[in-house]
CSV table of C-alpha atoms and ligand atoms in Angstrom, one decimal:
chain,number,residue,atom,x,y,z
A,1,MET,CA,-20.8,-32.1,3.4
A,2,LYS,CA,-17.7,-33.9,2.5
A,3,GLN,CA,-14.3,-32.1,1.8
A,4,LEU,CA,-12.9,-33.4,-1.3
A,5,GLU,CA,-9.7,-32.3,-3.1
A,6,LEU,CA,-7.7,-29.0,-2.7
A,7,LEU,CA,-9.0,-26.7,-5.6
A,8,TYR,CA,-6.6,-23.6,-5.0
A,9,GLU,CA,-4.1,-22.4,-2.7
A,10,GLY,CA,-3.3,-18.7,-2.3
A,11,LYS,CA,-1.2,-16.7,0.3
A,12,ALA,CA,-3.4,-16.8,3.2
A,13,LYS,CA,-6.2,-19.3,2.4
A,14,GLN,CA,-6.9,-22.8,0.7
A,15,VAL,CA,-10.2,-23.7,-1.2
A,16,TYR,CA,-11.5,-27.4,-1.4
A,17,ALA,CA,-14.0,-28.8,-3.4
A,18,THR,CA,-17.0,-30.6,-1.8
A,19,ASP,CA,-19.5,-33.6,-2.9
A,20,ASP,CA,-21.9,-30.6,-3.7
A,21,SER,CA,-20.5,-28.9,-6.9
A,22,GLU,CA,-22.1,-25.7,-6.1
A,23,ARG,CA,-20.2,-25.2,-2.6
A,24,ILE,CA,-16.4,-24.9,-1.5
A,25,ILE,CA,-14.6,-24.9,1.8
A,26,VAL,CA,-12.8,-22.0,2.5
A,27,ARG,CA,-9.6,-22.6,5.2
A,28,PHE,CA,-7.9,-19.8,6.7
A,29,LYS,CA,-4.0,-20.2,6.9
A,30,ASP,CA,-1.8,-18.6,9.6
A,31,THR,CA,0.4,-17.1,6.9
A,32,ALA,CA,0.7,-13.4,5.9
A,33,THR,CA,2.3,-11.8,2.8
A,34,ALA,CA,3.0,-8.0,2.0
A,35,TYR,CA,4.6,-5.9,-0.7
A,36,ASN,CA,3.7,-8.2,-3.5
A,37,ASN,CA,5.2,-11.4,-1.5
A,38,LEU,CA,8.6,-9.9,-0.4
A,39,LYS,CA,7.7,-10.0,3.0
A,40,LYS,CA,6.3,-13.1,4.4
A,41,ALA,CA,5.5,-14.8,8.0
A,42,VAL,CA,3.5,-17.3,9.8
A,43,ILE,CA,1.4,-15.5,12.6
A,44,ALA,CA,0.1,-18.2,14.8
A,45,ASN,CA,-3.9,-18.3,15.1
A,46,LYS,CA,-4.2,-15.6,12.6
A,47,GLY,CA,-6.4,-17.8,10.5
A,48,LEU,CA,-8.7,-18.3,13.3
A,49,LEU,CA,-9.3,-14.9,13.9
A,50,ASN,CA,-9.8,-13.8,10.4
A,51,ASN,CA,-12.2,-16.9,9.7
A,52,ASP,CA,-14.3,-15.8,12.8
A,53,ILE,CA,-13.9,-11.9,12.0
A,54,SER,CA,-15.0,-12.6,8.2
A,55,ALA,CA,-18.0,-14.7,9.3
A,56,MET,CA,-19.3,-12.0,11.5
A,57,LEU,CA,-18.8,-9.3,8.8
A,58,TYR,CA,-20.4,-11.5,6.1
A,59,ARG,CA,-23.7,-12.2,8.4
A,60,HIS,CA,-24.0,-8.6,9.1
A,61,LEU,CA,-23.6,-8.0,5.2
A,62,GLU,CA,-26.2,-10.6,4.5
A,63,ALA,CA,-28.5,-9.3,6.9
A,64,ALA,CA,-28.1,-6.0,5.3
A,65,GLY,CA,-29.3,-7.2,1.9
A,66,ILE,CA,-26.0,-7.9,0.3
A,67,CYS,CA,-25.7,-11.0,-1.7
A,68,THR,CA,-22.4,-12.8,-0.5
A,69,HIS,CA,-20.9,-16.3,-1.4
A,70,PHE,CA,-20.9,-16.8,2.5
A,71,ILE,CA,-23.0,-19.7,3.9
A,72,GLU,CA,-21.7,-20.5,7.3
A,73,LYS,CA,-18.7,-21.2,9.3
A,74,LEU,CA,-17.8,-24.9,9.7
A,75,ASN,CA,-15.2,-25.1,12.4
A,76,GLU,CA,-12.5,-22.5,13.8
A,77,ARG,CA,-10.4,-22.3,10.4
A,78,ASP,CA,-13.2,-23.3,7.6
A,79,GLN,CA,-16.1,-21.9,6.2
A,80,LEU,CA,-18.6,-22.9,3.9
A,81,CYS,CA,-19.0,-20.8,0.6
A,82,ARG,CA,-20.9,-20.7,-2.5
A,83,ARG,CA,-18.3,-21.7,-5.5
A,84,VAL,CA,-17.9,-18.6,-7.7
A,85,SER,CA,-15.3,-17.8,-10.3
A,86,ILE,CA,-13.3,-14.9,-9.0
A,87,ILE,CA,-13.4,-11.5,-11.2
A,88,PRO,CA,-9.7,-10.5,-11.0
A,89,ILE,CA,-10.4,-7.2,-9.9
A,90,GLU,CA,-9.4,-5.9,-6.5
A,91,VAL,CA,-12.2,-3.3,-5.5
A,92,ILE,CA,-10.5,-0.8,-3.0
A,93,VAL,CA,-12.7,1.8,-1.1
A,94,ARG,CA,-11.2,4.3,0.9
A,95,ASN,CA,-12.7,6.7,3.2
A,96,ILE,CA,-9.7,7.9,4.6
A,97,VAL,CA,-6.1,8.4,2.6
A,98,ALA,CA,-3.6,5.9,3.6
A,99,GLY,CA,-1.1,3.3,2.2
A,100,THR,CA,-0.4,3.3,-1.7
A,101,MET,CA,-3.0,6.4,-2.1
A,102,ALA,CA,-0.9,8.6,0.0
A,103,GLN,CA,2.0,7.4,-1.5
A,104,ARG,CA,1.0,7.7,-5.2
A,105,LEU,CA,-0.5,11.2,-4.6
A,106,GLY,CA,2.0,12.5,-2.1
A,107,MET,CA,-1.2,13.1,0.4
A,108,GLU,CA,-0.8,12.9,4.0
A,109,GLU,CA,-1.9,9.5,5.6
A,110,GLY,CA,-5.2,10.2,7.8
A,111,THR,CA,-6.6,13.0,5.4
A,112,ARG,CA,-10.3,12.6,5.3
A,113,PRO,CA,-11.5,13.5,1.7
A,114,SER,CA,-15.2,14.9,1.3
A,115,ASN,CA,-15.5,12.0,-1.1
A,116,THR,CA,-15.4,8.3,-0.9
A,117,ILE,CA,-12.8,6.9,-3.2
A,118,ILE,CA,-13.2,3.5,-5.2
A,119,ASP,CA,-10.0,2.1,-6.9
A,120,LEU,CA,-9.9,-0.7,-9.5
A,121,CYS,CA,-6.8,-2.8,-9.4
A,122,TYR,CA,-6.0,-6.0,-11.9
A,123,LYS,CA,-5.4,-8.9,-9.7
A,124,ARG,CA,-2.1,-10.0,-11.4
A,125,ASP,CA,0.9,-10.8,-9.2
A,126,ASP,CA,3.3,-11.0,-12.3
A,127,LEU,CA,2.2,-7.2,-12.9
A,128,GLY,CA,2.0,-5.9,-9.4
A,129,ASP,CA,-1.6,-5.7,-9.3
A,130,PRO,CA,-1.6,-2.5,-11.3
A,131,LEU,CA,-4.4,0.3,-10.8
A,132,ILE,CA,-6.9,0.2,-14.1
A,133,ASN,CA,-10.0,2.3,-14.6
A,134,ASP,CA,-13.2,1.1,-16.1
A,135,ASP,CA,-12.1,1.3,-19.6
A,136,HIS,CA,-9.1,-1.0,-19.0
A,137,ALA,CA,-11.4,-3.4,-17.0
A,138,VAL,CA,-13.6,-3.6,-20.0
A,139,ALA,CA,-11.0,-4.1,-22.6
A,140,LEU,CA,-9.5,-6.9,-20.5
A,141,GLY,CA,-12.9,-8.6,-20.9
A,142,LEU,CA,-13.2,-8.6,-17.2
A,143,VAL,CA,-16.4,-7.2,-16.8
A,144,THR,CA,-18.9,-5.1,-18.8
A,145,TYR,CA,-19.9,-1.3,-18.2
A,146,GLY,CA,-23.1,-2.4,-17.0
A,147,GLU,CA,-21.6,-5.0,-14.6
A,148,LEU,CA,-19.1,-2.2,-13.3
A,149,LYS,CA,-22.4,-0.1,-12.3
A,150,GLY,CA,-23.8,-2.9,-10.3
A,151,ILE,CA,-20.5,-3.6,-8.5
A,152,TYR,CA,-19.9,0.0,-7.7
A,153,ALA,CA,-23.4,0.5,-6.2
A,154,THR,CA,-23.0,-2.8,-4.1
A,155,THR,CA,-19.6,-1.6,-3.0
A,156,ARG,CA,-21.2,1.6,-1.8
A,157,ARG,CA,-23.8,0.0,0.1
A,158,ILE,CA,-21.2,-2.5,1.5
A,159,ASN,CA,-19.0,0.5,2.5
A,160,GLU,CA,-21.9,2.2,4.4
A,161,ALA,CA,-23.1,-0.9,6.1
A,162,LEU,CA,-19.5,-1.9,7.3
A,163,THR,CA,-18.5,1.9,8.2
A,164,ALA,CA,-21.7,2.0,10.6
A,165,LEU,CA,-20.8,-1.6,12.0
A,166,PHE,CA,-17.4,-0.5,13.1
A,167,ASP,CA,-18.4,3.0,14.1
A,168,ARG,CA,-20.5,1.1,16.7
A,169,VAL,CA,-17.6,-0.6,18.2
A,170,GLY,CA,-15.1,2.6,18.1
A,171,ILE,CA,-13.3,1.8,14.8
A,172,THR,CA,-12.7,3.8,11.9
A,173,LEU,CA,-12.9,2.0,8.8
A,174,VAL,CA,-10.3,3.7,6.9
A,175,ASP,CA,-10.4,1.8,3.9
A,176,PHE,CA,-10.7,-1.9,2.3
A,177,LYS,CA,-10.4,-4.5,-0.5
A,178,ILE,CA,-13.2,-6.7,-1.7
A,179,GLU,CA,-13.5,-9.1,-4.8
A,180,TYR,CA,-16.4,-10.3,-6.4
A,181,GLY,CA,-17.1,-13.5,-8.0
A,182,ARG,CA,-19.8,-15.0,-10.6
A,183,THR,CA,-22.2,-17.7,-9.7
A,184,SER,CA,-23.1,-20.7,-12.4
A,185,GLY,CA,-26.2,-18.7,-13.0
A,186,GLY,CA,-23.9,-15.7,-13.9
A,187,GLY,CA,-24.8,-13.5,-11.0
A,188,ILE,CA,-21.9,-11.5,-9.6
A,189,ILE,CA,-21.9,-11.6,-5.7
A,190,LEU,CA,-19.3,-10.6,-2.8
A,191,ALA,CA,-16.6,-13.1,-2.5
A,192,ASP,CA,-13.2,-13.8,-0.7
A,193,GLU,CA,-12.4,-12.6,2.9
A,194,LEU,CA,-13.2,-9.6,4.7
A,195,SER,CA,-10.7,-9.3,7.6
A,196,PRO,CA,-7.8,-7.0,9.4
A,197,ASP,CA,-5.8,-8.5,6.4
A,198,THR,CA,-7.9,-6.8,3.9
A,199,CYS,CA,-9.3,-3.7,5.8
A,200,ARG,CA,-7.4,-0.8,7.6
A,201,LEU,CA,-9.0,-0.2,11.1
A,202,TRP,CA,-8.2,2.3,13.4
A,203,ASP,CA,-9.3,2.6,16.9
A,204,LYS,CA,-11.4,6.0,17.2
A,205,GLN,CA,-10.1,6.9,20.5
A,206,THR,CA,-6.4,6.3,20.4
A,207,GLY,CA,-5.7,6.1,16.4
A,208,GLU,CA,-3.8,2.9,17.1
A,209,LYS,CA,-3.9,0.5,14.1
A,210,LEU,CA,-5.6,-2.9,14.5
A,211,ASP,CA,-5.1,-4.4,10.8
A,212,LYS,CA,-2.3,-5.8,8.6
A,213,ASP,CA,-0.1,-2.5,8.8
A,214,ARG,CA,1.1,-3.8,12.2
A,215,PHE,CA,2.7,-6.7,9.9
A,216,ARG,CA,3.7,-4.7,6.9
A,217,ARG,CA,5.2,-1.7,9.1
A,218,ASP,CA,6.8,-4.1,12.0
A,219,LEU,CA,4.6,-2.7,14.6
A,220,GLY,CA,4.3,-5.7,16.5
A,221,LYS,CA,1.3,-6.9,18.5
A,222,ILE,CA,-0.4,-8.2,15.5
A,223,ILE,CA,-2.5,-11.1,16.9
A,224,GLU,CA,-3.3,-8.9,19.9
A,225,ALA,CA,-4.9,-6.2,17.1
A,226,TYR,CA,-6.8,-8.9,15.2
A,227,GLY,CA,-8.1,-10.3,18.6
A,228,GLU,CA,-9.3,-6.8,19.8
A,229,ILE,CA,-11.4,-6.8,16.4
A,230,ASP,CA,-12.7,-10.1,17.3
A,231,ARG,CA,-13.9,-9.6,20.7
A,232,ARG,CA,-15.6,-6.2,19.9
A,233,LEU,CA,-17.5,-7.6,16.9
A,234,LYS,CA,-18.5,-10.6,18.9
A,235,ARG,CA,-19.6,-8.3,21.8
A,236,LEU,CA,-21.7,-6.2,19.6
A,237,GLU,CA,-23.3,-9.6,17.6
A,238,GLU,CA,-24.3,-11.1,20.9
A,239,GLU,CA,-26.2,-8.1,21.9
A,240,PHE,CA,-28.8,-9.2,19.0
B,1,LIG,N1,-5.5,-4.5,0.1
B,1,LIG,C1,-5.6,-6.1,0.3
B,1,LIG,N2,-4.8,-6.6,-0.8
B,1,LIG,C2,-4.1,-6.0,-1.7
B,1,LIG,C3,-4.0,-4.7,-1.9
B,1,LIG,C4,-4.6,-4.0,-0.6
B,1,LIG,O1,-6.3,-6.6,1.1
B,1,LIG,O2,-3.5,-6.8,-2.6
B,1,LIG,C5,-6.2,-3.7,1.2
B,1,LIG,C6,-5.2,-3.1,1.9
B,1,LIG,O3,-5.3,-3.8,3.3
B,1,LIG,C7,-6.0,-1.9,2.6
B,1,LIG,C8,-6.5,-1.4,1.1
B,1,LIG,O4,-6.7,-2.3,0.5
B,1,LIG,O5,-6.8,-2.2,3.7
B,1,LIG,C9,-5.8,-0.5,0.4
B,1,LIG,O6,-4.6,-0.8,0.5
B,1,LIG,P1,-3.8,0.0,-0.5
B,1,LIG,O7,-3.9,0.3,-1.9
B,1,LIG,O8,-3.1,1.3,0.1
B,1,LIG,O9,-2.4,-0.9,-0.6
B,1,LIG,P2,-1.4,-1.5,0.4
B,1,LIG,O10,-0.8,-0.3,1.5
B,1,LIG,O11,-2.0,-2.5,1.3
B,1,LIG,O12,0.2,-2.1,-0.4
């Protein structure tokens, strides 16, 4: 597998072409951004941890029967993935109220609703990633109603698999963001990373935040928190 030209550079990752037109290399960078790019920093070794954590979570989802873009971890910073065209919708799953949902609806952070909430946001930095509904997503030409039905069903299965996994390592999966992509064959599969940058993860015993809120809210010990998630998942993976 030969790495070719840089196809895309985002806030936390680079994507490279390979000599196989159906495969790309995703490189995890050490940069972090928050509040629509207003806050930026380099956090040494974050990319290594996110690459490792994302690979473990994707292997778990694949084993649970979810179709994803992940093929294999290549080295400390890189993973090999199937090439997809990303659907510009952020699918946000909330098991516990936090972040923008708490702010927008005047709810207390930490409230556990009786239902699981799925938000859709239109991925457009220039518009501040606005919250949209199904009708907006279809009107924008991003997906059909039928595709949305599949996306919701898969998203709920992913939430169940990840909630159970984190539960076993003493972590509450508060919320997370996922993205889907279209393959050249037209199928829709899970893509992008799954890491403490894209999930809220609270220690079940202490309530300590082990995710990007440590960066957003200046809580310190960011790498220690990401390292803790990595260690716990690794220990569990080694048991199998
Ligand atoms: N999230 C993300 N990227 C985004 C927006 C949100 O990964 O562009 C994740 C975030 O880390 C959290 C969840 O989605 O786990 C819900 O985020 P929220 O809508 O509360 O927004 P935030 O507080 O992150 O701005």
